[in-house]
Coordinates of C-alpha atoms in Angstrom, one line a residue:
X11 CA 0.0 0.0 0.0
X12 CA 1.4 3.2 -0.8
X13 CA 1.1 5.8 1.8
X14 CA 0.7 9.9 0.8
X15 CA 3.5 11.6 0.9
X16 CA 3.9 14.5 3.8
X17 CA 3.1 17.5 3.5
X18 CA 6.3 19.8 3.5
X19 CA 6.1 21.9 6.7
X20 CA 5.5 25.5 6.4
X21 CA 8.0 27.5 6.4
X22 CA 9.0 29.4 9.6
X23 CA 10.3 32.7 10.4
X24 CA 12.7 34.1 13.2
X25 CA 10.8 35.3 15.7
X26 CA 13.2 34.2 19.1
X27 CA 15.7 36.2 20.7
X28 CA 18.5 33.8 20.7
X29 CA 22.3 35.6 21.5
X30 CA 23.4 39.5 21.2
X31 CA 26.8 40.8 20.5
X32 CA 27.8 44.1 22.2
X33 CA 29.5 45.3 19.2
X34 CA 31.5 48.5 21.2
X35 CA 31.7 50.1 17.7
X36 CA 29.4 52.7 17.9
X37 CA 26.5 52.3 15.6
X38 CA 26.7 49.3 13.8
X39 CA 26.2 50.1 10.1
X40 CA 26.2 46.6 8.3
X41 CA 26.2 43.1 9.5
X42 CA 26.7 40.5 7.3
X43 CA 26.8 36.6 7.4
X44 CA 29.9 34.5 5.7
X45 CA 29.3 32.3 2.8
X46 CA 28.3 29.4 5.2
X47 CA 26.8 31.3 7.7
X48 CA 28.9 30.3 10.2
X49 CA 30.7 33.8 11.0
X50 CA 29.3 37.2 11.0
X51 CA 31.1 40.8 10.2
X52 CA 29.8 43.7 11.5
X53 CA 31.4 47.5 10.3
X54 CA 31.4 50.1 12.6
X55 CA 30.9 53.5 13.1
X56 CA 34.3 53.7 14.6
X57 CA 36.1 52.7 11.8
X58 CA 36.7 49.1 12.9
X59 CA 35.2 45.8 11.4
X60 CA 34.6 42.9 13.2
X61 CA 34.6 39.0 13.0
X62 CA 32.0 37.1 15.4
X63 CA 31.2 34.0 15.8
X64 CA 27.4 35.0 16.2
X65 CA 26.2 31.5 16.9
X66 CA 28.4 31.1 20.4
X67 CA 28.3 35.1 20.6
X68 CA 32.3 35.0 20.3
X69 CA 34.5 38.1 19.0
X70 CA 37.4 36.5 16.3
X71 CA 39.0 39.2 15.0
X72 CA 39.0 43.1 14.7
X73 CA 40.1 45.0 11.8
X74 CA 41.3 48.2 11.9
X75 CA 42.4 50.2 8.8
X76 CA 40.1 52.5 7.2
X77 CA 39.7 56.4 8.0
X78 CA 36.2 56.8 9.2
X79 CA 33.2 54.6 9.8
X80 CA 32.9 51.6 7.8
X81 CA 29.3 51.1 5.4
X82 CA 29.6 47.2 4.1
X83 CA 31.6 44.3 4.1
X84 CA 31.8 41.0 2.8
X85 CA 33.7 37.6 2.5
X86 CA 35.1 35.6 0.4
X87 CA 34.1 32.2 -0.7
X88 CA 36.4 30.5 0.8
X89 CA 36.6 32.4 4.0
X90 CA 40.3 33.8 3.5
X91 CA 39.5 37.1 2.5
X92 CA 37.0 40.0 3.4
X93 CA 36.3 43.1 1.5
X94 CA 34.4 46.2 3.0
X95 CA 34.5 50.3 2.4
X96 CA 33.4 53.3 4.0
X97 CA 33.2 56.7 3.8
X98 CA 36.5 57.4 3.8
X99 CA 36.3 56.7 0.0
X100 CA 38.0 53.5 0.1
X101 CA 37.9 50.2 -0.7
X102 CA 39.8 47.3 1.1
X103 CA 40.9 44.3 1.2
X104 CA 41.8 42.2 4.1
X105 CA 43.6 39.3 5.2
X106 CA 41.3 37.1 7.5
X107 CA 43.9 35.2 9.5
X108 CA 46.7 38.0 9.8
X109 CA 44.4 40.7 10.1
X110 CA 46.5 42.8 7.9
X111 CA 45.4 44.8 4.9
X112 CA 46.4 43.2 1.7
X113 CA 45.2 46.2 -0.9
X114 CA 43.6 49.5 -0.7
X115 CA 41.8 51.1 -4.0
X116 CA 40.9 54.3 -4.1
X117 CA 39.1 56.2 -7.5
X118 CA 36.0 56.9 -6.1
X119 CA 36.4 60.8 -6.9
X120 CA 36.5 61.3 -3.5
X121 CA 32.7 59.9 -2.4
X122 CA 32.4 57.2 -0.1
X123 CA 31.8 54.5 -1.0
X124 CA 28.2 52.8 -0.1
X125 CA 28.5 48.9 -0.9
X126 CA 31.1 46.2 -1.7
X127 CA 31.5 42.3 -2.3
X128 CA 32.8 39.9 -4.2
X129 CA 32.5 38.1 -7.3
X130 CA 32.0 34.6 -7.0
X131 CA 35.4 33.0 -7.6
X132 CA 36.9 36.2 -5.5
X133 CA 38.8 37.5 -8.1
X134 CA 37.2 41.1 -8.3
X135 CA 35.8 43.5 -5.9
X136 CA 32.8 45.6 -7.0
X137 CA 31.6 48.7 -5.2
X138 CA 28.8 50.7 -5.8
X139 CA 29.7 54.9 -4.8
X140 CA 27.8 58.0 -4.2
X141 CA 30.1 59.1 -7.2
X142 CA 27.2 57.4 -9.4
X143 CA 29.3 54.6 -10.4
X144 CA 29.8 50.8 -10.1
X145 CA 33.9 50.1 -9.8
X146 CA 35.6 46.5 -10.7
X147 CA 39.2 45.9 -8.6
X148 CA 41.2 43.1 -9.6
X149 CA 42.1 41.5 -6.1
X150 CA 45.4 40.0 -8.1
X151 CA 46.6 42.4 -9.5
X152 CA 48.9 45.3 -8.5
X153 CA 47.4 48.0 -10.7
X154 CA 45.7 50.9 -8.9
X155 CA 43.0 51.5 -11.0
X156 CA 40.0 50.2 -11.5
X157 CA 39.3 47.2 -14.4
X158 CA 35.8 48.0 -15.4
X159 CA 33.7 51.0 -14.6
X160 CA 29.7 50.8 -14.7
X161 CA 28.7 54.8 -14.4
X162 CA 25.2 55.1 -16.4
X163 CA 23.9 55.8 -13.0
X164 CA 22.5 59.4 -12.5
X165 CA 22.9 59.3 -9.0
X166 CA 24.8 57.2 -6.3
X167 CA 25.1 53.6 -6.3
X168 CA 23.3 52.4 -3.2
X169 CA 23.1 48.4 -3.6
X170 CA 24.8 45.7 -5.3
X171 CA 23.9 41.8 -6.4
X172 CA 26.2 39.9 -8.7
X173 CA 26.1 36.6 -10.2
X174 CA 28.4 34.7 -12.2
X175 CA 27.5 36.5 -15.4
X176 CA 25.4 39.3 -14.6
X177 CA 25.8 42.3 -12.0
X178 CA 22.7 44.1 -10.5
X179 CA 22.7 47.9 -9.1
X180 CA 20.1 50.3 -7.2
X181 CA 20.7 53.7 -7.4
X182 CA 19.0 57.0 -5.6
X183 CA 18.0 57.5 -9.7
X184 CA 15.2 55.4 -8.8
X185 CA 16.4 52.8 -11.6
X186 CA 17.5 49.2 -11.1
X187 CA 20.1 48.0 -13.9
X188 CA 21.2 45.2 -14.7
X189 CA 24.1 44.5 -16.5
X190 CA 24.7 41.2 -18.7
X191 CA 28.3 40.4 -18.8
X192 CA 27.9 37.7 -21.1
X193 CA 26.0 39.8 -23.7
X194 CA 27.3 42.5 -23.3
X195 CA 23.8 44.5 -22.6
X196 CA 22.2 46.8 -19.8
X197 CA 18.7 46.4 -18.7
X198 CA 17.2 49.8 -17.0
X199 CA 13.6 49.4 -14.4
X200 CA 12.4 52.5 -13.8
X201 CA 10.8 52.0 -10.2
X202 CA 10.0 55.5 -9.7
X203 CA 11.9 56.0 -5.8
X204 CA 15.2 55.6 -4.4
X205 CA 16.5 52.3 -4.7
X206 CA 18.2 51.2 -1.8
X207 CA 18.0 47.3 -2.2
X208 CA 18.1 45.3 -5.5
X209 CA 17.1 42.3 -3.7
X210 CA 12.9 43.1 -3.2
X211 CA 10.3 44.7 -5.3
X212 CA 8.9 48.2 -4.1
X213 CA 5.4 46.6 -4.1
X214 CA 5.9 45.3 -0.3
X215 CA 4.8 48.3 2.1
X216 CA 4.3 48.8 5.7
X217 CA 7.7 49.4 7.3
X218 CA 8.9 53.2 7.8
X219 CA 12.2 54.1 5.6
X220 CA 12.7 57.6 4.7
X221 CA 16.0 59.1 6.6
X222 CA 18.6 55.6 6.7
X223 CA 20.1 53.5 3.7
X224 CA 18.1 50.4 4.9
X225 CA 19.0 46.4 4.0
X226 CA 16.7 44.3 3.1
X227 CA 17.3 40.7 2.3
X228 CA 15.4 37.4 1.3
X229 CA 14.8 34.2 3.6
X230 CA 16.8 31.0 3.4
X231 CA 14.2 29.3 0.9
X232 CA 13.4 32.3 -0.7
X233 CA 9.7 32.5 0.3
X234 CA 9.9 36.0 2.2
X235 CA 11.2 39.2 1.9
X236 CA 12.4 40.9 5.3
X237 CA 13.3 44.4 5.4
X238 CA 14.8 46.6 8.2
X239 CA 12.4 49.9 9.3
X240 CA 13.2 52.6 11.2
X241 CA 10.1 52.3 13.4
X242 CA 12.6 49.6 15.5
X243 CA 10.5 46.5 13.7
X244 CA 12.3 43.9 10.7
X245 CA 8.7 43.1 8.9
X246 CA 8.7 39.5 6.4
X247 CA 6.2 39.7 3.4
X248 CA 4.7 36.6 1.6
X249 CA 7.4 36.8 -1.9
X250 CA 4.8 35.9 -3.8
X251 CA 1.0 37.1 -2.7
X252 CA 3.1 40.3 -1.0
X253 CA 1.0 40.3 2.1
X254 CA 2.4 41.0 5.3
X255 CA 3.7 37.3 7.8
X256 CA 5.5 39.1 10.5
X257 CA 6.3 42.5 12.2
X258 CA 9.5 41.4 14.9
X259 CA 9.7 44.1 17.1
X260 CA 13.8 44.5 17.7
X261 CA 14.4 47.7 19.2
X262 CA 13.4 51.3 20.4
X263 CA 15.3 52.7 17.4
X264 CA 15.7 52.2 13.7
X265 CA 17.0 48.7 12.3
X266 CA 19.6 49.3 10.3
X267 CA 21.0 46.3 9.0
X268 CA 20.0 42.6 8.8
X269 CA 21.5 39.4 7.3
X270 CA 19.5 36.3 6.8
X271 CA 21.6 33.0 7.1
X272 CA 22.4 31.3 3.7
X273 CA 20.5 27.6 4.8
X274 CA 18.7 28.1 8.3
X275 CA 15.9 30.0 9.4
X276 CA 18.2 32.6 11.7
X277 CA 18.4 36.2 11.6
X278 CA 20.6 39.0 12.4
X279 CA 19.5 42.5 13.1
X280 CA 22.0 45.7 14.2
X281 CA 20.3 48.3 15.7
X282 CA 21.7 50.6 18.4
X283 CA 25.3 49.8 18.1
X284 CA 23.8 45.9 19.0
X285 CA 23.6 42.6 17.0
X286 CA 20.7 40.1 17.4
X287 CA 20.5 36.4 16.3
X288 CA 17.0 35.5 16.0
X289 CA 15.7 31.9 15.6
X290 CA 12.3 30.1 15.1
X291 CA 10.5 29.2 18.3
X292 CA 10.9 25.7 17.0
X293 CA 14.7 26.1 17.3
X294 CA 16.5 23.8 20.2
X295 CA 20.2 25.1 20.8
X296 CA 22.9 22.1 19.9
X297 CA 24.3 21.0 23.2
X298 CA 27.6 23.0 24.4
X299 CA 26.1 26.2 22.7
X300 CA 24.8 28.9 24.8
X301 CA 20.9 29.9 24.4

């Protein structure tokens, strides 16, 4: 007799507290999770970036290098490198174990410098600038300048995607573009606002973003959207009937960044120089790691 299969389970959202980091780095401007979502990086209004472990709540590494507070970050595949920039108009690149810078590029005409990370063998930097433009670094190289520069932007870069053969910008212009490396094209949206994430359609309201450069991300199986607010709350829309699942209440003040784990239903928020894991209530803690 053949028995029905089960019905999958519905997916869950984070809605448990479940560790917080005390950052000390003033106001915490991005938090990101590694490729496996094992490790954290956090970039700080002091000028200082971080490496957590956020899972036991343990600090790694600080890196301390650029010239004022620092806006994104990222890692590399294989965990040996990170990237980030700031507004101090420059883009870095780091040395995980050591700690030690391994290449500054500057050519932003003096703008800071809004959002960074790597392509997908971690050959090339991008970075997206208030200068309007999308800059390529070639991590191997020696050369100061930049290999590729994407500037049909009208206004500054505010968000980057890329893929291994197509690169995706939002800009303040209120345009998405996307540019097809393999033919050679570029797509232009017209959405009609500020574009500060090219990860979300603008058709998913109810959160509160109108001073802050907000993240907003999608969930590990891709069936919500989450989006920081500045009303203290991370809402989650339905990706595909767009209706509001979930207004987590996180803090007194605006969200400013969040990360959602590559393959598990976990969270992290920053908000008021503090970083929040969040779980799903059905989440047990694996033995030997603190709750």
């Amino acid at each position: 007799m053949a028995f029905p299969e089960p019905k999958p389970k519905k997916p869950e959202l984070p809605k448990k507290l479940f560790g917080t980091l005390e950052c000390k780095q003033g106001a915490v401007r991005a938090v990101r999770f590694n490729v496996d979502g094992n490790y954290c990086l956090t970039c700080g209004s002091d000028k200082s970036l971080k490496l957590w472990n956020p899972h036991k709540g343990t600090l790694l590494k600080t890196y301390s290098g650029h010239g004022y507070e620092v806006l994104d970050a990222a890692g590399s595949f294989d965990n040996s490198q990170v990237c980030s920039c700031g507004a101090d108009k420059t883009v870095v690149l780091w040395d995980v174990a050591t700690g030690q810078v391994i290449r500054k590029f500057r050519g932003h005409a003096g703008q800071k410098v809004n959002c960074v990370l790597f392509n997908e063998e971690a050959t090339v930097i991008l970075s997206g600038s208030i200068d309007s433009s999308v800059r390529c670094w070639d991590c191997r190289s020696r050369r100061p300048d930049s290999i590729q520069i994407l500037d049909e932007a009208k206004d500054g870069v505010s968000s980057l995607k890329v893929s291994d053969h197509e690169i995706l910008s939002g800009s303040v212009d209120g345009r998405v573009r996307r540019y097809d490396l393999r033919a050679g094209e570029l797509y232009s949206d017209y959405i009609g606002m500020l574009v500060l994430q090219v990860q979300v359609d603008v058709l998913y309201t109810g959160h509160k973003n109108v001073t802050y450069k907000m993240d907003c991300c999608l969930s590990e199986r891709d069936t919500h959207v989450g989006s920081c607010s500045e009303d203290g709350k991370v809402y989650f829309w339905d990706l595909v009937e767009g209706s509001l699942a979930l207004a987590l209440p996180v803090s007194k003040s605006a969200v400013q960044s969040l990360s959602f784990h590559p393959t598990e239903t976990c969270l992290l928020t920053a908000a008021e120089g503090l970083v929040q894991l969040w779980r799903e209530d059905s989440y047990v803690a694996e033995e030997g790691v603190p709750a």
